[in-house]
Amino acid sequence: KQEVTQIPAALSVPEGENLVLNCSFTDSAIYNLQWFRQDPGKGLTSLLLIQSSQREQTSGRLNASLDKSSGRSTLYIAASQPGDSATYLCAVSLMFSGGYNKLIFGAGTRLAVHP
Amino acid sequence: NAGVTQTPKFQVLKTGQSMTLQCAQDMNHEYMSWYRQDPGMGLRLIHYSVGAGITDQGEVPNGYNVSRSTTEDFPLRLLSAAPSQTSVYFCASSYRTLSLSEQYFGPGTRLTVT
């Protein structure tokens, strides 16, 4: 059974720091891995999608890497800002049934960036 | 595009009551799904649909029904609400199978069952 774990569960950093969020998964037979951002009381916003054949994706100050063989992904946030404060979720896509792929989510890392 | 919309945003039910959570998307996505989010557990798949007229169960389907009569709409019905169904419900859609495309989420419905 696929399990997704995110460490740390919560993180508080001063503005300007570079930081790394970790995601690990138990079964390497994934199609892709997606990082989401969730603001309090809001839905999920997709940040980066890494296909299983890719090693990393970049968007602005965000960089996500994927190592399928070791079951790990990291989300790197450069020069953090207070506006980055949110919960970050990672999810892996795998085959479910009837040809449908489902997402298995980690519990998230709650990030607070203080001025 | 409005993206994925959900109504209502908040709902309080008494045990045994029924209700329907609405979900609509205007992106012509074939794939739609419902998740529930509970503290410390991430999101779990309730039901999904790969197209109009086709639905199937996810990981935690008990107590919920769905139907997909149009591409745009995917309502979730609670037949007889229970306190264990207190949660935040998210609807999501994607253009193609998740092995190829990202998933878009609605803003969520926060449900409390007393």
PDB file of C-alpha atoms in Angstrom:
ATOM      1  CA  LYS A   1       0.000   0.000   0.000  1.00  0.00           C
ATOM      2  CA  GLN A   2       1.362   3.376  -1.016  1.00  0.00           C
ATOM      3  CA  GLU A   3       2.067   5.745   1.849  1.00  0.00           C
ATOM      4  CA  VAL A   4       3.234   9.325   1.520  1.00  0.00           C
ATOM      5  CA  THR A   5       5.046  11.020   4.383  1.00  0.00           C
ATOM      6  CA  GLN A   6       6.001  14.666   4.684  1.00  0.00           C
ATOM      7  CA  ILE A   7       8.662  15.955   7.029  1.00  0.00           C
ATOM      8  CA  PRO A   8       8.625  18.246   8.897  1.00  0.00           C
ATOM      9  CA  ALA A   9       4.960  18.611   9.823  1.00  0.00           C
ATOM     10  CA  ALA A  10       5.502  22.290  10.613  1.00  0.00           C
ATOM     11  CA  LEU A  11       8.261  24.780   9.933  1.00  0.00           C
ATOM     12  CA  SER A  12       8.793  28.378  11.031  1.00  0.00           C
ATOM     13  CA  VAL A  13      11.554  30.418   9.408  1.00  0.00           C
ATOM     14  CA  PRO A  14      12.595  34.069   9.125  1.00  0.00           C
ATOM     15  CA  GLU A  15      12.054  35.849   5.852  1.00  0.00           C
ATOM     16  CA  GLY A  16      14.819  35.395   3.294  1.00  0.00           C
ATOM     17  CA  GLU A  17      15.833  31.855   4.218  1.00  0.00           C
ATOM     18  CA  ASN A  18      16.161  29.101   1.650  1.00  0.00           C
ATOM     19  CA  LEU A  19      14.269  26.033   2.770  1.00  0.00           C
ATOM     20  CA  VAL A  20      13.605  22.433   1.826  1.00  0.00           C
ATOM     21  CA  LEU A  21      10.412  20.460   2.320  1.00  0.00           C
ATOM     22  CA  ASN A  22      10.621  16.689   2.153  1.00  0.00           C
ATOM     23  CA  CYS A  23       8.242  14.081   0.797  1.00  0.00           C
ATOM     24  CA  SER A  24       8.784  10.330   0.784  1.00  0.00           C
ATOM     25  CA  PHE A  25       6.684   7.529  -0.687  1.00  0.00           C
ATOM     26  CA  THR A  26       6.857   3.777  -0.179  1.00  0.00           C
ATOM     27  CA  ASP A  27       6.093   2.445  -3.688  1.00  0.00           C
ATOM     28  CA  SER A  28       8.206   3.707  -6.596  1.00  0.00           C
ATOM     29  CA  ALA A  29       5.607   2.656  -9.219  1.00  0.00           C
ATOM     30  CA  ILE A  30       4.195   6.157  -9.606  1.00  0.00           C
ATOM     31  CA  TYR A  31       3.199   8.067 -12.727  1.00  0.00           C
ATOM     32  CA  ASN A  32       4.014  11.491 -11.397  1.00  0.00           C
ATOM     33  CA  LEU A  33       4.345  13.563  -8.255  1.00  0.00           C
ATOM     34  CA  GLN A  34       2.597  16.850  -7.664  1.00  0.00           C
ATOM     35  CA  TRP A  35       3.247  19.591  -5.125  1.00  0.00           C
ATOM     36  CA  PHE A  36       0.302  21.696  -3.973  1.00  0.00           C
ATOM     37  CA  ARG A  37      -0.110  24.791  -1.856  1.00  0.00           C
ATOM     38  CA  GLN A  38      -3.104  25.194   0.463  1.00  0.00           C
ATOM     39  CA  ASP A  39      -3.932  28.462   2.175  1.00  0.00           C
ATOM     40  CA  PRO A  40      -6.095  28.368   5.325  1.00  0.00           C
ATOM     41  CA  GLY A  41      -9.744  27.732   4.465  1.00  0.00           C
ATOM     42  CA  LYS A  42      -8.951  27.496   0.767  1.00  0.00           C
ATOM     43  CA  GLY A  43      -8.597  24.812  -1.873  1.00  0.00           C
ATOM     44  CA  LEU A  44      -5.405  23.372  -3.288  1.00  0.00           C
ATOM     45  CA  THR A  45      -3.298  25.140  -5.898  1.00  0.00           C
ATOM     46  CA  SER A  46      -0.973  23.056  -8.038  1.00  0.00           C
ATOM     47  CA  LEU A  47       2.618  24.297  -7.877  1.00  0.00           C
ATOM     48  CA  LEU A  48       4.698  21.761  -9.765  1.00  0.00           C
ATOM     49  CA  LEU A  49       4.083  18.461 -11.542  1.00  0.00           C
ATOM     50  CA  ILE A  50       6.992  16.084 -12.075  1.00  0.00           C
ATOM     51  CA  GLN A  51       6.471  13.163 -14.423  1.00  0.00           C
ATOM     52  CA  SER A  52       8.054   9.878 -13.358  1.00  0.00           C
ATOM     53  CA  SER A  53      10.632  10.152 -16.141  1.00  0.00           C
ATOM     54  CA  GLN A  54      11.749  13.613 -14.992  1.00  0.00           C
ATOM     55  CA  ARG A  55      14.212  14.536 -12.269  1.00  0.00           C
ATOM     56  CA  GLU A  56      13.095  18.057 -11.461  1.00  0.00           C
ATOM     57  CA  GLN A  57      10.801  20.963 -12.291  1.00  0.00           C
ATOM     58  CA  THR A  58      11.246  24.659 -11.634  1.00  0.00           C
ATOM     59  CA  SER A  59       8.827  27.539 -11.350  1.00  0.00           C
ATOM     60  CA  GLY A  60      10.151  30.889 -10.193  1.00  0.00           C
ATOM     61  CA  ARG A  61      11.611  30.493  -6.698  1.00  0.00           C
ATOM     62  CA  LEU A  62      10.366  26.902  -6.470  1.00  0.00           C
ATOM     63  CA  ASN A  63      12.295  23.819  -7.483  1.00  0.00           C
ATOM     64  CA  ALA A  64      11.055  20.291  -7.001  1.00  0.00           C
ATOM     65  CA  SER A  65      13.157  17.180  -7.452  1.00  0.00           C
ATOM     66  CA  LEU A  66      12.149  13.552  -7.764  1.00  0.00           C
ATOM     67  CA  ASP A  67      14.159  10.421  -7.040  1.00  0.00           C
ATOM     68  CA  LYS A  68      11.877   7.511  -7.798  1.00  0.00           C
ATOM     69  CA  SER A  69      14.352   4.821  -6.867  1.00  0.00           C
ATOM     70  CA  SER A  70      14.717   6.119  -3.323  1.00  0.00           C
ATOM     71  CA  GLY A  71      11.079   7.221  -3.040  1.00  0.00           C
ATOM     72  CA  ARG A  72      11.842  10.848  -2.319  1.00  0.00           C
ATOM     73  CA  SER A  73      10.959  14.310  -3.498  1.00  0.00           C
ATOM     74  CA  THR A  74      12.043  17.688  -2.210  1.00  0.00           C
ATOM     75  CA  LEU A  75      10.520  21.114  -2.692  1.00  0.00           C
ATOM     76  CA  TYR A  76      13.095  23.870  -2.488  1.00  0.00           C
ATOM     77  CA  ILE A  77      11.891  27.406  -1.833  1.00  0.00           C
ATOM     78  CA  ALA A  78      14.461  30.121  -2.415  1.00  0.00           C
ATOM     79  CA  ALA A  79      14.483  33.439  -0.561  1.00  0.00           C
ATOM     80  CA  SER A  80      11.305  32.733   1.385  1.00  0.00           C
ATOM     81  CA  GLN A  81       8.722  35.499   1.857  1.00  0.00           C
ATOM     82  CA  PRO A  82       5.823  35.924   4.301  1.00  0.00           C
ATOM     83  CA  GLY A  83       3.479  35.309   1.355  1.00  0.00           C
ATOM     84  CA  ASP A  84       4.867  31.768   1.132  1.00  0.00           C
ATOM     85  CA  SER A  85       3.185  30.920   4.437  1.00  0.00           C
ATOM     86  CA  ALA A  86       0.777  28.060   3.726  1.00  0.00           C
ATOM     87  CA  THR A  87       0.510  24.287   3.944  1.00  0.00           C
ATOM     88  CA  TYR A  88       2.419  22.410   1.261  1.00  0.00           C
ATOM     89  CA  LEU A  89       1.130  19.014   0.182  1.00  0.00           C
ATOM     90  CA  CYS A  90       2.763  16.434  -2.012  1.00  0.00           C
ATOM     91  CA  ALA A  91       0.808  13.734  -3.810  1.00  0.00           C
ATOM     92  CA  VAL A  92       1.784  10.790  -5.980  1.00  0.00           C
ATOM     93  CA  SER A  93      -0.278   9.495  -8.867  1.00  0.00           C
ATOM     94  CA  LEU A  94      -0.735   5.778  -9.297  1.00  0.00           C
ATOM     95  CA  MET A  95      -3.109   3.423 -11.042  1.00  0.00           C
ATOM     96  CA  PHE A  96      -6.292   2.813  -9.095  1.00  0.00           C
ATOM     97  CA  SER A  97      -8.879   0.867 -11.066  1.00  0.00           C
ATOM     98  CA  GLY A  98     -10.640   0.993 -14.411  1.00  0.00           C
ATOM     99  CA  GLY A  99      -7.701   2.900 -15.873  1.00  0.00           C
ATOM    100  CA  TYR A 100      -8.167   5.793 -13.473  1.00  0.00           C
ATOM    101  CA  ASN A 101      -5.185   7.284 -11.710  1.00  0.00           C
ATOM    102  CA  LYS A 102      -5.690   8.512  -8.193  1.00  0.00           C
ATOM    103  CA  LEU A 103      -3.618  10.794  -6.009  1.00  0.00           C
ATOM    104  CA  ILE A 104      -2.249   9.664  -2.655  1.00  0.00           C
ATOM    105  CA  PHE A 105      -1.553  12.676  -0.468  1.00  0.00           C
ATOM    106  CA  GLY A 106       0.828  13.329   2.356  1.00  0.00           C
ATOM    107  CA  ALA A 107      -0.476  15.128   5.437  1.00  0.00           C
ATOM    108  CA  GLY A 108       1.383  18.313   4.512  1.00  0.00           C
ATOM    109  CA  THR A 109       4.018  20.663   5.908  1.00  0.00           C
ATOM    110  CA  ARG A 110       2.676  23.838   7.515  1.00  0.00           C
ATOM    111  CA  LEU A 111       5.100  26.655   6.714  1.00  0.00           C
ATOM    112  CA  ALA A 112       5.217  30.016   8.481  1.00  0.00           C
ATOM    113  CA  VAL A 113       7.601  32.691   7.207  1.00  0.00           C
ATOM    114  CA  HIS A 114       7.873  35.620   9.593  1.00  0.00           C
ATOM    115  CA  PRO A 115       9.190  39.086   8.733  1.00  0.00           C
TER     116      PRO A 115
ATOM    117  CA  ASN B   1     -12.913  30.359 -16.802  1.00  0.00           C
ATOM    118  CA  ALA B   2     -14.310  29.984 -13.298  1.00  0.00           C
ATOM    119  CA  GLY B   3     -12.397  26.711 -12.898  1.00  0.00           C
ATOM    120  CA  VAL B   4     -13.834  24.311 -10.331  1.00  0.00           C
ATOM    121  CA  THR B   5     -16.662  25.720  -8.220  1.00  0.00           C
ATOM    122  CA  GLN B   6     -18.278  24.215  -5.151  1.00  0.00           C
ATOM    123  CA  THR B   7     -21.394  25.075  -3.179  1.00  0.00           C
ATOM    124  CA  PRO B   8     -22.105  25.572  -0.366  1.00  0.00           C
ATOM    125  CA  LYS B   9     -18.909  26.777   1.350  1.00  0.00           C
ATOM    126  CA  PHE B  10     -20.169  25.832   4.796  1.00  0.00           C
ATOM    127  CA  GLN B  11     -22.909  23.495   5.973  1.00  0.00           C
ATOM    128  CA  VAL B  12     -24.125  22.221   9.316  1.00  0.00           C
ATOM    129  CA  LEU B  13     -26.286  19.095   9.362  1.00  0.00           C
ATOM    130  CA  LYS B  14     -27.932  17.064  12.055  1.00  0.00           C
ATOM    131  CA  THR B  15     -27.323  13.324  12.209  1.00  0.00           C
ATOM    132  CA  GLY B  16     -29.580  11.529   9.752  1.00  0.00           C
ATOM    133  CA  GLN B  17     -30.170  14.481   7.446  1.00  0.00           C
ATOM    134  CA  SER B  18     -29.336  14.252   3.762  1.00  0.00           C
ATOM    135  CA  MET B  19     -27.818  16.824   1.456  1.00  0.00           C
ATOM    136  CA  THR B  20     -26.024  17.290  -1.842  1.00  0.00           C
ATOM    137  CA  LEU B  21     -22.689  19.027  -2.290  1.00  0.00           C
ATOM    138  CA  GLN B  22     -22.465  20.666  -5.680  1.00  0.00           C
ATOM    139  CA  CYS B  23     -19.411  20.707  -7.935  1.00  0.00           C
ATOM    140  CA  ALA B  24     -19.058  22.173 -11.405  1.00  0.00           C
ATOM    141  CA  GLN B  25     -16.182  22.834 -13.780  1.00  0.00           C
ATOM    142  CA  ASP B  26     -16.089  24.825 -17.005  1.00  0.00           C
ATOM    143  CA  MET B  27     -12.822  23.485 -18.426  1.00  0.00           C
ATOM    144  CA  ASN B  28     -14.369  20.565 -20.329  1.00  0.00           C
ATOM    145  CA  HIS B  29     -12.478  18.113 -18.125  1.00  0.00           C
ATOM    146  CA  GLU B  30     -13.424  14.462 -18.397  1.00  0.00           C
ATOM    147  CA  TYR B  31     -12.038  13.382 -15.049  1.00  0.00           C
ATOM    148  CA  MET B  32     -13.694  14.559 -11.840  1.00  0.00           C
ATOM    149  CA  SER B  33     -13.371  13.354  -8.280  1.00  0.00           C
ATOM    150  CA  TRP B  34     -14.340  14.005  -4.688  1.00  0.00           C
ATOM    151  CA  TYR B  35     -11.919  13.994  -1.756  1.00  0.00           C
ATOM    152  CA  ARG B  36     -12.336  14.550   1.933  1.00  0.00           C
ATOM    153  CA  GLN B  37      -9.672  16.165   4.073  1.00  0.00           C
ATOM    154  CA  ASP B  38      -9.375  15.348   7.752  1.00  0.00           C
ATOM    155  CA  PRO B  39      -6.784  16.766  10.165  1.00  0.00           C
ATOM    156  CA  GLY B  40      -3.437  14.996   9.983  1.00  0.00           C
ATOM    157  CA  MET B  41      -4.615  12.555   7.299  1.00  0.00           C
ATOM    158  CA  GLY B  42      -4.195  14.325   3.978  1.00  0.00           C
ATOM    159  CA  LEU B  43      -6.892  13.964   1.325  1.00  0.00           C
ATOM    160  CA  ARG B  44      -8.684  10.697   0.622  1.00  0.00           C
ATOM    161  CA  LEU B  45     -10.570   9.785  -2.537  1.00  0.00           C
ATOM    162  CA  ILE B  46     -14.334   9.218  -2.101  1.00  0.00           C
ATOM    163  CA  HIS B  47     -15.678   8.750  -5.645  1.00  0.00           C
ATOM    164  CA  TYR B  48     -14.505   9.577  -9.121  1.00  0.00           C
ATOM    165  CA  SER B  49     -15.789   9.804 -12.679  1.00  0.00           C
ATOM    166  CA  VAL B  50     -13.958   9.357 -15.976  1.00  0.00           C
ATOM    167  CA  GLY B  51     -16.759  10.868 -18.040  1.00  0.00           C
ATOM    168  CA  ALA B  52     -20.473  11.573 -18.208  1.00  0.00           C
ATOM    169  CA  GLY B  53     -22.439   8.525 -17.123  1.00  0.00           C
ATOM    170  CA  ILE B  54     -19.394   6.757 -15.614  1.00  0.00           C
ATOM    171  CA  THR B  55     -18.654   6.772 -11.893  1.00  0.00           C
ATOM    172  CA  ASP B  56     -16.789   4.507  -9.518  1.00  0.00           C
ATOM    173  CA  GLN B  57     -15.820   4.202  -5.872  1.00  0.00           C
ATOM    174  CA  GLY B  58     -12.666   5.548  -4.351  1.00  0.00           C
ATOM    175  CA  GLU B  59     -11.014   4.634  -1.057  1.00  0.00           C
ATOM    176  CA  VAL B  60     -13.737   5.814   1.342  1.00  0.00           C
ATOM    177  CA  PRO B  61     -17.091   5.620  -0.521  1.00  0.00           C
ATOM    178  CA  ASN B  62     -19.403   4.437   2.263  1.00  0.00           C
ATOM    179  CA  GLY B  63     -22.227   6.861   3.033  1.00  0.00           C
ATOM    180  CA  TYR B  64     -21.828   8.802  -0.221  1.00  0.00           C
ATOM    181  CA  ASN B  65     -23.420   8.617  -3.668  1.00  0.00           C
ATOM    182  CA  VAL B  66     -22.477  10.350  -6.898  1.00  0.00           C
ATOM    183  CA  SER B  67     -23.809  10.743 -10.409  1.00  0.00           C
ATOM    184  CA  ARG B  68     -22.441  12.353 -13.562  1.00  0.00           C
ATOM    185  CA  SER B  69     -25.191  13.287 -15.993  1.00  0.00           C
ATOM    186  CA  THR B  70     -23.147  16.034 -17.691  1.00  0.00           C
ATOM    187  CA  THR B  71     -19.458  16.694 -18.251  1.00  0.00           C
ATOM    188  CA  GLU B  72     -19.668  19.863 -16.147  1.00  0.00           C
ATOM    189  CA  ASP B  73     -21.368  18.674 -12.952  1.00  0.00           C
ATOM    190  CA  PHE B  74     -20.450  16.048 -10.364  1.00  0.00           C
ATOM    191  CA  PRO B  75     -22.645  16.266  -7.241  1.00  0.00           C
ATOM    192  CA  LEU B  76     -21.906  14.336  -4.048  1.00  0.00           C
ATOM    193  CA  ARG B  77     -24.855  13.128  -1.987  1.00  0.00           C
ATOM    194  CA  LEU B  78     -24.815  12.283   1.685  1.00  0.00           C
ATOM    195  CA  LEU B  79     -27.720   9.931   2.237  1.00  0.00           C
ATOM    196  CA  SER B  80     -27.900   9.969   6.038  1.00  0.00           C
ATOM    197  CA  ALA B  81     -25.286  12.214   7.604  1.00  0.00           C
ATOM    198  CA  ALA B  82     -23.164  10.915  10.485  1.00  0.00           C
ATOM    199  CA  PRO B  83     -20.710  12.782  12.759  1.00  0.00           C
ATOM    200  CA  SER B  84     -17.874  10.789  11.136  1.00  0.00           C
ATOM    201  CA  GLN B  85     -18.617  12.675   7.918  1.00  0.00           C
ATOM    202  CA  THR B  86     -17.608  15.985   9.481  1.00  0.00           C
ATOM    203  CA  SER B  87     -14.799  17.048   7.177  1.00  0.00           C
ATOM    204  CA  VAL B  88     -13.744  19.394   4.412  1.00  0.00           C
ATOM    205  CA  TYR B  89     -14.796  18.151   0.988  1.00  0.00           C
ATOM    206  CA  PHE B  90     -12.914  18.997  -2.181  1.00  0.00           C
ATOM    207  CA  CYS B  91     -13.966  18.435  -5.746  1.00  0.00           C
ATOM    208  CA  ALA B  92     -11.249  18.138  -8.390  1.00  0.00           C
ATOM    209  CA  SER B  93     -11.003  17.772 -12.128  1.00  0.00           C
ATOM    210  CA  SER B  94      -8.373  17.016 -14.730  1.00  0.00           C
ATOM    211  CA  TYR B  95      -8.330  17.060 -18.506  1.00  0.00           C
ATOM    212  CA  ARG B  96      -6.871  13.642 -18.897  1.00  0.00           C
ATOM    213  CA  THR B  97      -5.693  10.765 -16.837  1.00  0.00           C
ATOM    214  CA  LEU B  98      -3.570  11.866 -13.901  1.00  0.00           C
ATOM    215  CA  SER B  99      -0.560  10.121 -15.340  1.00  0.00           C
ATOM    216  CA  LEU B 100      -0.376  12.948 -17.853  1.00  0.00           C
ATOM    217  CA  SER B 101      -2.042  16.032 -16.438  1.00  0.00           C
ATOM    218  CA  GLU B 102      -2.356  17.966 -13.224  1.00  0.00           C
ATOM    219  CA  GLN B 103      -5.460  18.099 -11.128  1.00  0.00           C
ATOM    220  CA  TYR B 104      -7.419  21.279 -10.333  1.00  0.00           C
ATOM    221  CA  PHE B 105      -9.258  21.668  -7.043  1.00  0.00           C
ATOM    222  CA  GLY B 106     -12.291  23.629  -5.962  1.00  0.00           C
ATOM    223  CA  PRO B 107     -12.310  25.834  -2.830  1.00  0.00           C
ATOM    224  CA  GLY B 108     -13.922  23.175  -0.652  1.00  0.00           C
ATOM    225  CA  THR B 109     -17.066  22.683   1.426  1.00  0.00           C
ATOM    226  CA  ARG B 110     -16.674  22.591   5.202  1.00  0.00           C
ATOM    227  CA  LEU B 111     -19.289  20.219   6.600  1.00  0.00           C
ATOM    228  CA  THR B 112     -20.160  19.739  10.255  1.00  0.00           C
ATOM    229  CA  VAL B 113     -22.519  16.977  11.359  1.00  0.00           C
ATOM    230  CA  THR B 114     -23.865  17.289  14.898  1.00  0.00           C
TER     231      THR B 114
END
